[in-house]
C-alpha positions as CSV (number, residue, x, y, z in Angstrom):
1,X,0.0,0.0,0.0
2,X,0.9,3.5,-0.9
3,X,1.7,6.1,1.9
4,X,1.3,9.3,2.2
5,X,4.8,10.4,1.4
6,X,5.1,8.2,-1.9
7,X,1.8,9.8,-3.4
8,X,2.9,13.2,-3.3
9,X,6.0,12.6,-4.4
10,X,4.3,10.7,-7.2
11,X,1.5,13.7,-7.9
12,X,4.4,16.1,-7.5
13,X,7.1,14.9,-9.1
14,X,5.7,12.0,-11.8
15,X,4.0,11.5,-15.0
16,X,1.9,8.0,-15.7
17,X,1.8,6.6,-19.1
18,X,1.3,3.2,-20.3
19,X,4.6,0.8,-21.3
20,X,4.0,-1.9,-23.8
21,X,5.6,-5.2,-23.8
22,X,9.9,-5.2,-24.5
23,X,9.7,-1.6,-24.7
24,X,13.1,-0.8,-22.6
25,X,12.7,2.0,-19.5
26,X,16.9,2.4,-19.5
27,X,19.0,0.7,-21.7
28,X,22.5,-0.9,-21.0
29,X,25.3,1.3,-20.7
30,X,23.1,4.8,-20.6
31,X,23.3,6.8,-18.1
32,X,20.1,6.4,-15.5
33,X,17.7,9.8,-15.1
34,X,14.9,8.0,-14.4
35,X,13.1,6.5,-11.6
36,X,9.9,4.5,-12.0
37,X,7.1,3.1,-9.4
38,X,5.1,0.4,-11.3
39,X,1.3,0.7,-11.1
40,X,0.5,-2.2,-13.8
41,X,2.9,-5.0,-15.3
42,X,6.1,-6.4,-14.6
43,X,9.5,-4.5,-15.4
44,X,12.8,-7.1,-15.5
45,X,16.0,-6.3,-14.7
46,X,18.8,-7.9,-18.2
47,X,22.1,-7.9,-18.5
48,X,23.0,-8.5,-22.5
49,X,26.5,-10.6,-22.4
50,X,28.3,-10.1,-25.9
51,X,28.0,-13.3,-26.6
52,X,24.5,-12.9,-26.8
53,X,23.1,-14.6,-23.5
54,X,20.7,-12.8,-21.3
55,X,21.0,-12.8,-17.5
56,X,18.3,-11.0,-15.7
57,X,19.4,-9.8,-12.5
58,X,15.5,-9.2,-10.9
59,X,11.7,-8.8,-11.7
60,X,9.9,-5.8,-10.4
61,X,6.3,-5.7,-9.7
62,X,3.2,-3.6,-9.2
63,X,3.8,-1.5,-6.2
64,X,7.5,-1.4,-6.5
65,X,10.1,1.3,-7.7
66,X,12.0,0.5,-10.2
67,X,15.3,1.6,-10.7
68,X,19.2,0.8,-10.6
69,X,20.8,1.2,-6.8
70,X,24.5,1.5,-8.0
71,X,24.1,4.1,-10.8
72,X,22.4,6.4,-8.7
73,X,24.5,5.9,-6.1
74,X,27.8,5.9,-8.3
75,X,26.7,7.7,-11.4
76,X,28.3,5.3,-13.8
77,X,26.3,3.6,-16.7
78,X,23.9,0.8,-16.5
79,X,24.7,-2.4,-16.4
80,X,21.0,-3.8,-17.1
81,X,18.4,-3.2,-19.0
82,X,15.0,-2.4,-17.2
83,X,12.0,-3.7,-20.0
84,X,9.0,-4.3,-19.8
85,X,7.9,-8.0,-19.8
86,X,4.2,-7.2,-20.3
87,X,1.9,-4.4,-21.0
88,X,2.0,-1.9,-17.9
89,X,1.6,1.7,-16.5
90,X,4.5,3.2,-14.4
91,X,4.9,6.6,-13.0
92,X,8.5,8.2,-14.8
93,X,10.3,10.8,-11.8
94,X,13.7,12.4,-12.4
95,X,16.0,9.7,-10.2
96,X,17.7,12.7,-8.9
97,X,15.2,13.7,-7.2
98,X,16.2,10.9,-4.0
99,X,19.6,13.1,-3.1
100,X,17.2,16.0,-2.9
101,X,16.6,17.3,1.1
102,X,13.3,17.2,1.3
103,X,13.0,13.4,0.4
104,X,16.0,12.4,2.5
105,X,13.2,9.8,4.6
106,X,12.2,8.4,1.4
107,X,15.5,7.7,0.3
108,X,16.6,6.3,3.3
109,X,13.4,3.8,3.2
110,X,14.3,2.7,-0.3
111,X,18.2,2.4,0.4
112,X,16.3,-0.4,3.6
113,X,13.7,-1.8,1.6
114,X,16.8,-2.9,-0.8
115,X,19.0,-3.8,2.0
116,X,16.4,-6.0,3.5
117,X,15.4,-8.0,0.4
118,X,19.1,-8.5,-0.5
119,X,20.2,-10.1,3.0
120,X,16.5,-12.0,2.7
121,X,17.8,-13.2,-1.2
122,X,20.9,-14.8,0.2
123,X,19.5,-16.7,3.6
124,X,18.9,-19.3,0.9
125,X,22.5,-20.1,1.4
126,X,22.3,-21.3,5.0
């Protein structure tokens, strides 16, 4: 569920469209200027080797922001590609955005969602 905090910084800072299938949000090696939170669909996460094998990295899902951690944290280029797997609607916000003031609790709450689901991703190891 939404809070408070995420839809005004959705009305405030966002525009919705609809995405149609394999159309790709950010592409490999660009530079990443865009955030998205996913109302509709499912948004995955592909690395292209140049061999031509595809390793996707993660699936996003309706209710989830959609974005890559160590460009915006870094600034360098992507190293996936975020595309739509099926139709969908996502909200498109300027990524830099998160390092503003204002939305420092927000950020923090994304930088811990992530955190959490990474540590939960590897207890499969134990």
């Amino acid at each position: 569920m939404m809070t408070e905090l995420e839809h005004l910084f959705l009305t405030k800072f966002g525009k919705t469209f609809s995405v149609k299938k394999g159309i790709s949000l950010l592409s490999q090696g660009d530079s990443q200027h865009k955030l998205y939170y996913l109302h509709e669909g499912i948004i995955r996460a592909v690395h292209h080797s140049p061999d031509g094998l595809e390793r996707v990295k993660e699936f996003y899902f309706p209710g989830e922001y959609s974005f890559l951690y160590l460009p915006w944290l870094t600034g360098i280029p992507a190293d996936y590609t975020l595309q739509m797997t099926t139709d969908g609607r996502v909200t498109e916000m300027p990524v830099n955005i998160l390092s503003s003031s204002p939305l420092h609790e927000f950020s923090y709450a994304l930088l811990k969602q992530q955190l959490i689901y990474k540590e939960k991703k590897y207890r499969c190891f134990f």
